[in-house]
PDB file of C-alpha atoms and ligand atoms in Angstrom:
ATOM      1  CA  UNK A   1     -14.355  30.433 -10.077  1.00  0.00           C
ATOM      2  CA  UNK A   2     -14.965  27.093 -12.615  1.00  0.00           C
ATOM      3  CA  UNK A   3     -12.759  24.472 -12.043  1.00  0.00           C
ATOM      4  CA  UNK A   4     -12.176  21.358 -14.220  1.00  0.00           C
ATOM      5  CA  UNK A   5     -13.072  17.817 -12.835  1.00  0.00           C
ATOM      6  CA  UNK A   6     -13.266  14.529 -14.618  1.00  0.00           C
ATOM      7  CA  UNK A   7     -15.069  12.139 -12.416  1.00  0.00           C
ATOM      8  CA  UNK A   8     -15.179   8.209 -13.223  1.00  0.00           C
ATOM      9  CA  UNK A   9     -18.208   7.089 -13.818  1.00  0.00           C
ATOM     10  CA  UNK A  10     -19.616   3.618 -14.223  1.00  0.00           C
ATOM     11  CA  UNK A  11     -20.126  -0.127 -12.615  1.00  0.00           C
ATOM     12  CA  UNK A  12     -18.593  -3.145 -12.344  1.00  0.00           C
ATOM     13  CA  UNK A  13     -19.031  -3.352 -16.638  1.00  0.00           C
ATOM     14  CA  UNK A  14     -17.135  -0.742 -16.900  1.00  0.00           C
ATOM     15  CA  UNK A  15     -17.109   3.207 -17.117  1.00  0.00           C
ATOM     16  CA  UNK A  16     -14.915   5.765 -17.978  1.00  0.00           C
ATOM     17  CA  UNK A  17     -13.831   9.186 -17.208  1.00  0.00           C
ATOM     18  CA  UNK A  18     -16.755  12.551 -17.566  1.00  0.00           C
ATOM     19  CA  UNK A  19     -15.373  15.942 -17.490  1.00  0.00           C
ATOM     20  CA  UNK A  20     -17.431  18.482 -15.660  1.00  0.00           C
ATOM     21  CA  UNK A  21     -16.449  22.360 -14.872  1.00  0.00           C
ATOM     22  CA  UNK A  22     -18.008  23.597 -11.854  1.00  0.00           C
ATOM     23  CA  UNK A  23     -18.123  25.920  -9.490  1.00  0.00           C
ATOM     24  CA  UNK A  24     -15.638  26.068  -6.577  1.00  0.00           C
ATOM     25  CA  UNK A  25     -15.288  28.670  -3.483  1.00  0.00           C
ATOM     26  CA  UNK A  26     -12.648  29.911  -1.478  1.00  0.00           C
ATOM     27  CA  UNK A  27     -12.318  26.493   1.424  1.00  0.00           C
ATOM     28  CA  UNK A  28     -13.952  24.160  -0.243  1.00  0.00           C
ATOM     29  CA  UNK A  29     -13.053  20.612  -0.181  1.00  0.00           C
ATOM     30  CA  UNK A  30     -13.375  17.700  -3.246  1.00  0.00           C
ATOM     31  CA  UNK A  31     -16.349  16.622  -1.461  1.00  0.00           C
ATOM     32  CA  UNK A  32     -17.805  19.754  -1.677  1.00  0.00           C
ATOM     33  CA  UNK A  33     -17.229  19.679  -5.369  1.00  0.00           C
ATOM     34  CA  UNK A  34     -19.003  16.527  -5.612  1.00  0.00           C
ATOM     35  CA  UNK A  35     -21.915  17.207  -4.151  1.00  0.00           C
ATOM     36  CA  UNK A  36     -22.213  20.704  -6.240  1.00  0.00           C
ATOM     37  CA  UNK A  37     -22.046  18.449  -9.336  1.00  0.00           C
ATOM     38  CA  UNK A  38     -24.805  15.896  -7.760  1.00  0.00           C
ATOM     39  CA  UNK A  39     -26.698  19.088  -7.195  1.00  0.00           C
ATOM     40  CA  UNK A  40     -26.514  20.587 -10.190  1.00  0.00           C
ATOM     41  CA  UNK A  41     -25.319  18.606 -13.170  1.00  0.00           C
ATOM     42  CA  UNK A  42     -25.173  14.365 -12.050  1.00  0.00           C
ATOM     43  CA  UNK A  43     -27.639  14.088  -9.745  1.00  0.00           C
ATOM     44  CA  UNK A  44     -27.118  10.475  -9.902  1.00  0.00           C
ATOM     45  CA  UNK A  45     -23.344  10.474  -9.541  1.00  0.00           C
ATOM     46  CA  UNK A  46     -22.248   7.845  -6.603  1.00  0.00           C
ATOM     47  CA  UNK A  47     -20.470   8.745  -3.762  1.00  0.00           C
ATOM     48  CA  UNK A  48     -20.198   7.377  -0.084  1.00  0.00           C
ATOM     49  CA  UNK A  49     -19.515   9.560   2.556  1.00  0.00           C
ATOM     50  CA  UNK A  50     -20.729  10.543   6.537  1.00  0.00           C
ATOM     51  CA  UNK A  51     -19.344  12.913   8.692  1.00  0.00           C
ATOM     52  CA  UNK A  52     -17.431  15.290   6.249  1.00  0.00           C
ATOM     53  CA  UNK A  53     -15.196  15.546   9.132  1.00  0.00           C
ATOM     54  CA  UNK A  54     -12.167  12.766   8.169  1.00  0.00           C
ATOM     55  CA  UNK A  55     -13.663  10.781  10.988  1.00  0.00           C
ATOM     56  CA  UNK A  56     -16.187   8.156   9.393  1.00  0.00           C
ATOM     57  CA  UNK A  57     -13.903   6.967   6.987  1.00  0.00           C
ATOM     58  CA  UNK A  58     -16.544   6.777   4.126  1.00  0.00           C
ATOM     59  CA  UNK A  59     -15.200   9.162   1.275  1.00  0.00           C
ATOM     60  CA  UNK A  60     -12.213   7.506   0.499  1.00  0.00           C
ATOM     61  CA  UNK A  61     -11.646   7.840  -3.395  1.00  0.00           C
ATOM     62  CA  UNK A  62      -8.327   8.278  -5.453  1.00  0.00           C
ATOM     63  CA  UNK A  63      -7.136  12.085  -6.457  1.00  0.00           C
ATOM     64  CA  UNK A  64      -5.217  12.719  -9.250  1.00  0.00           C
ATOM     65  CA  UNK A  65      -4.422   9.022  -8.447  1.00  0.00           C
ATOM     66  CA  UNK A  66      -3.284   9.549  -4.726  1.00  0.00           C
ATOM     67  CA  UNK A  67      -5.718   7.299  -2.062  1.00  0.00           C
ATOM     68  CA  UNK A  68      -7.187  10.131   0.146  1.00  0.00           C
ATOM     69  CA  UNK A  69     -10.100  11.439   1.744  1.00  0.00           C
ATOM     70  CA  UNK A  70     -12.481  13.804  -0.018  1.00  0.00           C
ATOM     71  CA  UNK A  71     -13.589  15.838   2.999  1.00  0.00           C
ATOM     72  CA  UNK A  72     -10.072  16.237   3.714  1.00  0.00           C
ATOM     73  CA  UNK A  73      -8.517  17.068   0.495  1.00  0.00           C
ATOM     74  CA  UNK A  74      -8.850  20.975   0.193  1.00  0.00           C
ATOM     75  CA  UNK A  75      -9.199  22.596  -3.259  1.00  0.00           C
ATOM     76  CA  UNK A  76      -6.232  25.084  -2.605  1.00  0.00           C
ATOM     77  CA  UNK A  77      -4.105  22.028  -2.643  1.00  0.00           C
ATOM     78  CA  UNK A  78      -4.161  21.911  -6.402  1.00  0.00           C
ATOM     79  CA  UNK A  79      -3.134  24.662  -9.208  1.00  0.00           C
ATOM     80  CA  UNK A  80      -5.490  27.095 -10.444  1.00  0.00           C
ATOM     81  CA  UNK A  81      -5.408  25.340 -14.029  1.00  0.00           C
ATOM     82  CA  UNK A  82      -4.873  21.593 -12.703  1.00  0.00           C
ATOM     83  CA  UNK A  83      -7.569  19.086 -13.916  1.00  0.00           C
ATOM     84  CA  UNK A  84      -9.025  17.515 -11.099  1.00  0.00           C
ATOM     85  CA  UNK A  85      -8.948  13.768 -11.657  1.00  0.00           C
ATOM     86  CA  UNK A  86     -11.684  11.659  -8.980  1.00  0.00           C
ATOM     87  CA  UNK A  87     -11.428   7.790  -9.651  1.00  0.00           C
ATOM     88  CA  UNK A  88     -12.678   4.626  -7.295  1.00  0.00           C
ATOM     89  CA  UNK A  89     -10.196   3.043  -4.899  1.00  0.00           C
ATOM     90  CA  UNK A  90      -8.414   0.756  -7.310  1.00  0.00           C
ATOM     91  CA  UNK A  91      -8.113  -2.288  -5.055  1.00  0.00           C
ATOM     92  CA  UNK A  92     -11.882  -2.749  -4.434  1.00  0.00           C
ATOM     93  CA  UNK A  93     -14.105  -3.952  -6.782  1.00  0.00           C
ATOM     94  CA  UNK A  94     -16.579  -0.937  -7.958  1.00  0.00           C
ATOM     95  CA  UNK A  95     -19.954  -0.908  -7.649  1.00  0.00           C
ATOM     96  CA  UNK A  96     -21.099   2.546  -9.248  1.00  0.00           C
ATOM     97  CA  UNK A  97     -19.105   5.646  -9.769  1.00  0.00           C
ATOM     98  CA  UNK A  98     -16.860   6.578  -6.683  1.00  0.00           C
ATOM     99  CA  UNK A  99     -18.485   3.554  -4.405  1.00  0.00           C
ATOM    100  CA  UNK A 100     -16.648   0.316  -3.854  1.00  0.00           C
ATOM    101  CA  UNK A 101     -16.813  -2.924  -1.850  1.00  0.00           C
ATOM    102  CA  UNK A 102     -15.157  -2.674   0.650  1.00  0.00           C
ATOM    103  CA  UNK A 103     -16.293  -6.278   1.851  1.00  0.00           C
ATOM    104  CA  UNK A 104     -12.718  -7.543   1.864  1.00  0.00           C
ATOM    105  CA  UNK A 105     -11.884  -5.377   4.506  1.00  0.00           C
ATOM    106  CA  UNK A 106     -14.531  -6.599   6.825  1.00  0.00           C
ATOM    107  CA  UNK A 107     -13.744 -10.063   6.247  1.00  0.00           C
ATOM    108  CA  UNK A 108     -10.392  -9.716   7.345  1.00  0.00           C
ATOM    109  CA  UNK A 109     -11.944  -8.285   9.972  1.00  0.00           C
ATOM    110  CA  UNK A 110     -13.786 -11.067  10.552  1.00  0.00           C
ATOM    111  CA  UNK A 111     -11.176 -13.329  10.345  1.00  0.00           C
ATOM    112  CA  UNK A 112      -8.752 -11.866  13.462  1.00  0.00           C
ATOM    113  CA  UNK A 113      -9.383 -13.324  16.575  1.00  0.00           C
ATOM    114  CA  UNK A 114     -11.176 -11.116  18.483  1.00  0.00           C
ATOM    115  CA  UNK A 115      -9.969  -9.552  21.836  1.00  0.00           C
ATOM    116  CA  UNK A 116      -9.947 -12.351  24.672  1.00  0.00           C
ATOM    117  CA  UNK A 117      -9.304 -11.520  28.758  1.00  0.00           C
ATOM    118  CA  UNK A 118      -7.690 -14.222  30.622  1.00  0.00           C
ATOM    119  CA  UNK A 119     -10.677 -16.908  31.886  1.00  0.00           C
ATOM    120  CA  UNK A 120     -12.359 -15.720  35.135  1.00  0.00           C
ATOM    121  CA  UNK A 121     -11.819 -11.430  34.168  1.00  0.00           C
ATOM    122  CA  UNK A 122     -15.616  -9.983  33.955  1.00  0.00           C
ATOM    123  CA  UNK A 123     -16.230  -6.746  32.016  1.00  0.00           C
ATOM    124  CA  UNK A 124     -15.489  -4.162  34.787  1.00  0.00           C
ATOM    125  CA  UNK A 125     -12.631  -6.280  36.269  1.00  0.00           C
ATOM    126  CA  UNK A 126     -10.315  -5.140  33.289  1.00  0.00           C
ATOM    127  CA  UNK A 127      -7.449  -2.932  35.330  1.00  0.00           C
ATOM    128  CA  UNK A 128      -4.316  -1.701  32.724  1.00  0.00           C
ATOM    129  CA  UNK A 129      -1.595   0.625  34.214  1.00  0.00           C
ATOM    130  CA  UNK A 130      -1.879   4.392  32.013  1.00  0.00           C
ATOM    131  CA  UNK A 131       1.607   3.077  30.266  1.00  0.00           C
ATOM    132  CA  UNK A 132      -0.209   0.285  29.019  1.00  0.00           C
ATOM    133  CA  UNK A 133      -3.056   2.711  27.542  1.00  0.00           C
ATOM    134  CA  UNK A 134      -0.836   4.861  26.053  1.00  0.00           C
ATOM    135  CA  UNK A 135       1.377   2.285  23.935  1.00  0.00           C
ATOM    136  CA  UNK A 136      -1.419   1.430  21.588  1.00  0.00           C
ATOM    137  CA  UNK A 137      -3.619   4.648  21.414  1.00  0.00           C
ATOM    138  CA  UNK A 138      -2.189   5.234  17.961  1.00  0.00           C
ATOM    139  CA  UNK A 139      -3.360   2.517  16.583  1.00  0.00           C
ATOM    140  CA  UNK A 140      -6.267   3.616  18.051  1.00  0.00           C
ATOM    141  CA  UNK A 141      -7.074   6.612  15.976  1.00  0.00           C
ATOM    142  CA  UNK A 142      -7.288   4.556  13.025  1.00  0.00           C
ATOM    143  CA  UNK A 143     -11.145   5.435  10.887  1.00  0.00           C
ATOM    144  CA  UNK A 144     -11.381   2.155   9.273  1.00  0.00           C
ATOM    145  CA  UNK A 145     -11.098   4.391   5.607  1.00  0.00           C
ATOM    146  CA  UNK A 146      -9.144   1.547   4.004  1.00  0.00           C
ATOM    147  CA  UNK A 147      -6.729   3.978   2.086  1.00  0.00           C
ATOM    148  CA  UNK A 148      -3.782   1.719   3.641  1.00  0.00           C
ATOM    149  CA  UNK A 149      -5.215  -1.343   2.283  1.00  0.00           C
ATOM    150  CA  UNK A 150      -5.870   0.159  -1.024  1.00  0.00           C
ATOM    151  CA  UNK A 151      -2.398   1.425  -1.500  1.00  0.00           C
ATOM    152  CA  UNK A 152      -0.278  -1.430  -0.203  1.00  0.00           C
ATOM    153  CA  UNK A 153       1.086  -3.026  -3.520  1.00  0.00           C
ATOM    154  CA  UNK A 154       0.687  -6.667  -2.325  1.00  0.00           C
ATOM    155  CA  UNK A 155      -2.683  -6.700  -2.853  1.00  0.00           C
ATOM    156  CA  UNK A 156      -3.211  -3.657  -4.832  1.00  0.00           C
ATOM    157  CA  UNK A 157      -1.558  -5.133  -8.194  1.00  0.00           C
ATOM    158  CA  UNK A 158      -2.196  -8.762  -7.262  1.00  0.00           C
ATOM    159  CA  UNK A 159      -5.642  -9.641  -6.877  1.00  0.00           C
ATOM    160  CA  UNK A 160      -4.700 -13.718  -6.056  1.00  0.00           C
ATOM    161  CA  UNK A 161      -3.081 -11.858  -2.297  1.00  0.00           C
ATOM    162  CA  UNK A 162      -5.967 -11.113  -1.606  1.00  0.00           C
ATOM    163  CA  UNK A 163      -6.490 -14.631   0.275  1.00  0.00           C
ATOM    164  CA  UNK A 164      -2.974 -14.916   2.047  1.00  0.00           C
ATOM    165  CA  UNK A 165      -2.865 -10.901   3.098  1.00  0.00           C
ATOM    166  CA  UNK A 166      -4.357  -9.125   5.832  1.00  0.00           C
ATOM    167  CA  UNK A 167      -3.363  -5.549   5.314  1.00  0.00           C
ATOM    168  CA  UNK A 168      -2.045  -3.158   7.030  1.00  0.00           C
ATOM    169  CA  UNK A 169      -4.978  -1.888   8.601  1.00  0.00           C
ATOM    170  CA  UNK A 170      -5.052  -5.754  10.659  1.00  0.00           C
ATOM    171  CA  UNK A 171      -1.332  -5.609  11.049  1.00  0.00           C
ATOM    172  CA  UNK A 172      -1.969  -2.332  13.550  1.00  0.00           C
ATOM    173  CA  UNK A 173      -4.407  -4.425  14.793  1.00  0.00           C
ATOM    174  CA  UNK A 174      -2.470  -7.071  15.504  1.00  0.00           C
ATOM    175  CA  UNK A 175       0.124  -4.867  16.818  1.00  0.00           C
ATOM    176  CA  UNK A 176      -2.560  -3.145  19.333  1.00  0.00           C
ATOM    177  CA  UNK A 177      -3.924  -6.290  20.699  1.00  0.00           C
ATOM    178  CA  UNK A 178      -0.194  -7.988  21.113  1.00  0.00           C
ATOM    179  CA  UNK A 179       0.465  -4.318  23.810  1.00  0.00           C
ATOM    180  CA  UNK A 180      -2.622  -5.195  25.874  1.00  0.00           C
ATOM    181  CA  UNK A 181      -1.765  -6.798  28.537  1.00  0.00           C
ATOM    182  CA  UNK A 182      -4.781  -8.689  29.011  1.00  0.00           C
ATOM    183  CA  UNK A 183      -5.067 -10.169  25.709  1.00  0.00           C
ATOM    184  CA  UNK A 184      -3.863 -13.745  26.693  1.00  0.00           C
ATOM    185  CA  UNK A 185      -5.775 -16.482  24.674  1.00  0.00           C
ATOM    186  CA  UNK A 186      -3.942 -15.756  21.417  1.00  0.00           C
ATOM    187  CA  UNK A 187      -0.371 -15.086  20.006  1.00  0.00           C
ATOM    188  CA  UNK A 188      -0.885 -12.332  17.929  1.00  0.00           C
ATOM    189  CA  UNK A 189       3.293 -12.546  16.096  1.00  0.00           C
ATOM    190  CA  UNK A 190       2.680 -15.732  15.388  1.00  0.00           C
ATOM    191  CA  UNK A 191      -0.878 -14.842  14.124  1.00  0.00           C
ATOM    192  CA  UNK A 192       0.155 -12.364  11.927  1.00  0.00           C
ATOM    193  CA  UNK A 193       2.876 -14.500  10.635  1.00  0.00           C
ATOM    194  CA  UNK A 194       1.589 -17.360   9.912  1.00  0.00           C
ATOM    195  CA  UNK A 195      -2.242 -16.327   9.159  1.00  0.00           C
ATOM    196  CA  UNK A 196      -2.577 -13.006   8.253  1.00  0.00           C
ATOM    197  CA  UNK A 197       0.418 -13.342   5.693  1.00  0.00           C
ATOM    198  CA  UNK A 198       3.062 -10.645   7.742  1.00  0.00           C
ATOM    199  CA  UNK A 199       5.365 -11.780   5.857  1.00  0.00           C
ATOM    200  CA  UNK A 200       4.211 -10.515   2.480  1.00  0.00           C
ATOM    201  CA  UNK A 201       4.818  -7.064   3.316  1.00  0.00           C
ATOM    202  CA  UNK A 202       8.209  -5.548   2.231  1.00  0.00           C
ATOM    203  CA  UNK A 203       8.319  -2.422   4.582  1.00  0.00           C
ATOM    204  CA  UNK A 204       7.580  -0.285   1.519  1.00  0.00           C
ATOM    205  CA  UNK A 205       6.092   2.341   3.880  1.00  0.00           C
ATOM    206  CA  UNK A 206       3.005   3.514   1.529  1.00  0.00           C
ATOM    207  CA  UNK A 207       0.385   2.255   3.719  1.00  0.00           C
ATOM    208  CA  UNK A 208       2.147   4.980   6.101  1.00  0.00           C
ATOM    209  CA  UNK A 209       2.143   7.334   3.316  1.00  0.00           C
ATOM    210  CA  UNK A 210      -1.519   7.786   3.095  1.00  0.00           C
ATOM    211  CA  UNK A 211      -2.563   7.243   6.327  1.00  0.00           C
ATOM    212  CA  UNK A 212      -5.501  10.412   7.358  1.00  0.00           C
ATOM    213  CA  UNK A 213      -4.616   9.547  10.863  1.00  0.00           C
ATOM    214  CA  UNK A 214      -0.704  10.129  10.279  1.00  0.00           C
ATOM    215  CA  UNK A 215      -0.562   6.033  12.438  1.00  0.00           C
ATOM    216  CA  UNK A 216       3.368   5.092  11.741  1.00  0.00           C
ATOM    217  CA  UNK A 217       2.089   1.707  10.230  1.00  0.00           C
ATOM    218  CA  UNK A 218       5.161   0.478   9.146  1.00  0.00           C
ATOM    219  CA  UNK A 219       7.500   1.870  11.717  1.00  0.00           C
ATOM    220  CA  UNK A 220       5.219   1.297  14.578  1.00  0.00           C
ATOM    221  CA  UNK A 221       3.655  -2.042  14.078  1.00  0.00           C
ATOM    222  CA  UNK A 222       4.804  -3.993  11.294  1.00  0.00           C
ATOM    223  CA  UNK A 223       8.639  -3.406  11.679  1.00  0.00           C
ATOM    224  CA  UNK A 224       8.654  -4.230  15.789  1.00  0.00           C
ATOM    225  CA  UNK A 225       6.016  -7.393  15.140  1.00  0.00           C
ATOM    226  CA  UNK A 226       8.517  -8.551  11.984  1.00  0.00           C
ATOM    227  CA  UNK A 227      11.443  -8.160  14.665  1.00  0.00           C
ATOM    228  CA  UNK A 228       9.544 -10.400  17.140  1.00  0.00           C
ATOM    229  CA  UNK A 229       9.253 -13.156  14.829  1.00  0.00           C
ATOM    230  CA  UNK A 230      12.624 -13.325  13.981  1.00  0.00           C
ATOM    231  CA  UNK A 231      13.976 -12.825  17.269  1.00  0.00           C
ATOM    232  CA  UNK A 232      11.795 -15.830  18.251  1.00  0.00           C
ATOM    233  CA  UNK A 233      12.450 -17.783  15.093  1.00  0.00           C
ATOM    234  CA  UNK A 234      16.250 -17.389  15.305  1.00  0.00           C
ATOM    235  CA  UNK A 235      17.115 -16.479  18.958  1.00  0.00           C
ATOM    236  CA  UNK A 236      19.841 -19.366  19.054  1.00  0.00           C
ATOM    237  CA  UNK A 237      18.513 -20.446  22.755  1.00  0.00           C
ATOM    238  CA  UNK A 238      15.105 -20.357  21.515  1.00  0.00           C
ATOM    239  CA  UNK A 239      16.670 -22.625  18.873  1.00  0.00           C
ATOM    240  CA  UNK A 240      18.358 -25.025  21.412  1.00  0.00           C
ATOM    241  CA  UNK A 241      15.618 -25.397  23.624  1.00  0.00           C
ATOM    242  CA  UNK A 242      13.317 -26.308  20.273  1.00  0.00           C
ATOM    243  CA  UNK A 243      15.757 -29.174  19.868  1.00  0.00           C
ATOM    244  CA  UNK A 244      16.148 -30.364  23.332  1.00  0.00           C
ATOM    245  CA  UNK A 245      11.892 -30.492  23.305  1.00  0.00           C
ATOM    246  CA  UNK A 246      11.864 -32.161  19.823  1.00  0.00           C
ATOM    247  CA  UNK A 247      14.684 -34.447  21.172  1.00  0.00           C
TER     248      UNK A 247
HETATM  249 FE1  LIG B   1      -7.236   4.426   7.295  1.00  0.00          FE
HETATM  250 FE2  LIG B   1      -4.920   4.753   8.611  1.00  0.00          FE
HETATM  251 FE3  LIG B   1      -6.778   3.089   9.563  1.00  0.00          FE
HETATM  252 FE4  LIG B   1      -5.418   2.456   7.368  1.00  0.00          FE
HETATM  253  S1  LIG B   1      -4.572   2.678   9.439  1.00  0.00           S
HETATM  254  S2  LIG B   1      -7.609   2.220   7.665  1.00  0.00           S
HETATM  255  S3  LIG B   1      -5.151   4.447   6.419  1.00  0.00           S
HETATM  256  S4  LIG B   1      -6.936   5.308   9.342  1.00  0.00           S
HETATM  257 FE1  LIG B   2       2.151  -2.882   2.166  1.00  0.00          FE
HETATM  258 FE2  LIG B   2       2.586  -1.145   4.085  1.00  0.00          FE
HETATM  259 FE3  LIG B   2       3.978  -3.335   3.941  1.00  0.00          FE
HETATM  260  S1  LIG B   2       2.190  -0.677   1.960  1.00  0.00           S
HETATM  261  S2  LIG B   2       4.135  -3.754   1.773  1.00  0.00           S
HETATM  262  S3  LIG B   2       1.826  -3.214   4.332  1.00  0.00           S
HETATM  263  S4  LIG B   2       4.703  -1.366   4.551  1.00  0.00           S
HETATM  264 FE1  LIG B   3     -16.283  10.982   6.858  1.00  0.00          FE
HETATM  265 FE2  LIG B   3     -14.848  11.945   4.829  1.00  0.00          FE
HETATM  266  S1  LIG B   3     -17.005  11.961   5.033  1.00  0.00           S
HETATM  267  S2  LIG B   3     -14.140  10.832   6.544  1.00  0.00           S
END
């Protein structure tokens, strides 16, 4: 059966929308439409993608202006007559077609202190009870497809956040490394509070929305680290004892 697409296509000068019908079969995926038009009518058309398996994170891509993955977005999700709309991630800067730079993400990345053992604990001496294992493995699971950071308004619709704000994908982060019980060199609340801009967020729960990996962002991470910093911030003997010290 034909099916209607219109694919954005261009570079960081611009582009616009194509339309293309082509081919689809019963279980295919919008990946799999992709490549049949690289095969057949774009060869050139841009697209960034691995495993096909919603594991490398690579095909992330809006449909019919919803952040998901490509390999993962089935075909019987949409109407027989509904136009099939493929567009960039909106938060990245494009470089051709359906590819973006992602840089920003890695130099968040970059940017969060990286995980640190108390002094003296060697590689092989790292011993964590099951419980401990267990608390973080959701935030775990997480593909590094950026959908999360590419929905969450703050930075989405306000390119000058982009400095101050994280993301949610280093929030969970955050979040994982403040569990472990051997991660003692930094505070990771007051990290995420006072460097990674925690306090931008406003809990609107989209980053959760979209996540492939179904991690409760918001509920799991940013809520319970927000909580932590206020406790700390406003627990009145916390307060007292700050005055005594200052004193
Ligand atoms: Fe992707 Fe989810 Fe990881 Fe965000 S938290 S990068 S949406 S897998
Ligand atoms: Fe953004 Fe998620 Fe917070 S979408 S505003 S980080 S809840
Ligand atoms: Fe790897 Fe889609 S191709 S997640």
């Amino acid at each position: 059966m034909k099916r209607h697409f219109r694919v954005w296509r261009g570079d960081s000068s611009g582009g616009d929308l194509e339309d293309f019908d082509v081919e689809v079969n019963d279980g295919e995926v919008v990946l799999d439409i992709i490549h049949r038009l690289q095969a057949t009518q774009v060869p050139d058309l841009a697209c960034r993608w691995n495993c096909k398996a919603g594991k490398c994170g690579s095909c992330s891509m809006e449909i019919n202006g919803m952040p998901r993955l490509g390999c993962m977005t089935r075909m019987s999700t949409f109407t027989a007559d509904e136009t099939i709309t493929v567009t960039p991630l909106r938060t990245f800067p494009v470089i051709r077609d359906l590819v973006t730079d992602v840089s920003f993400n890695y130099e968040k990345a970059r940017q969060t202190p990286a995980f640190a053992p108390p002094a003296g604990v060697a590689p092989g001496q790292y011993r964590m009870q099951q419980v401990d294992v267990e608390r973080s493995q959701e935030f775990r699971k997480c593909i590094e497809c950026y959908l999360c950071q590419n929905t969450c308004h703050v930075v989405r619709d306000h390119e000058e956040n982009k400095e101050a704000f994280s993301g949610p994908r280093f929030f969970i982060r955050a979040a994982e490394l403040d569990m472990h019980p051997l991660d003692a060199r930094t505070d990771r609340k007051q990290h995420a509070q006072q460097s990674q801009g925690l306090g931008y967020c406003n809990i609107t729960k989209c980053c959760t929305e979209v996540c492939p990996e179904h991690i409760k962002i918001t509920d799991n991470a940013i809520i319970p680290m927000k909580e932590r910093v206020v406790d700390r911030r406003y627990d009145p003997l916390v307060r007292l004892g700050r005055k005594i010290f200052r004193r």
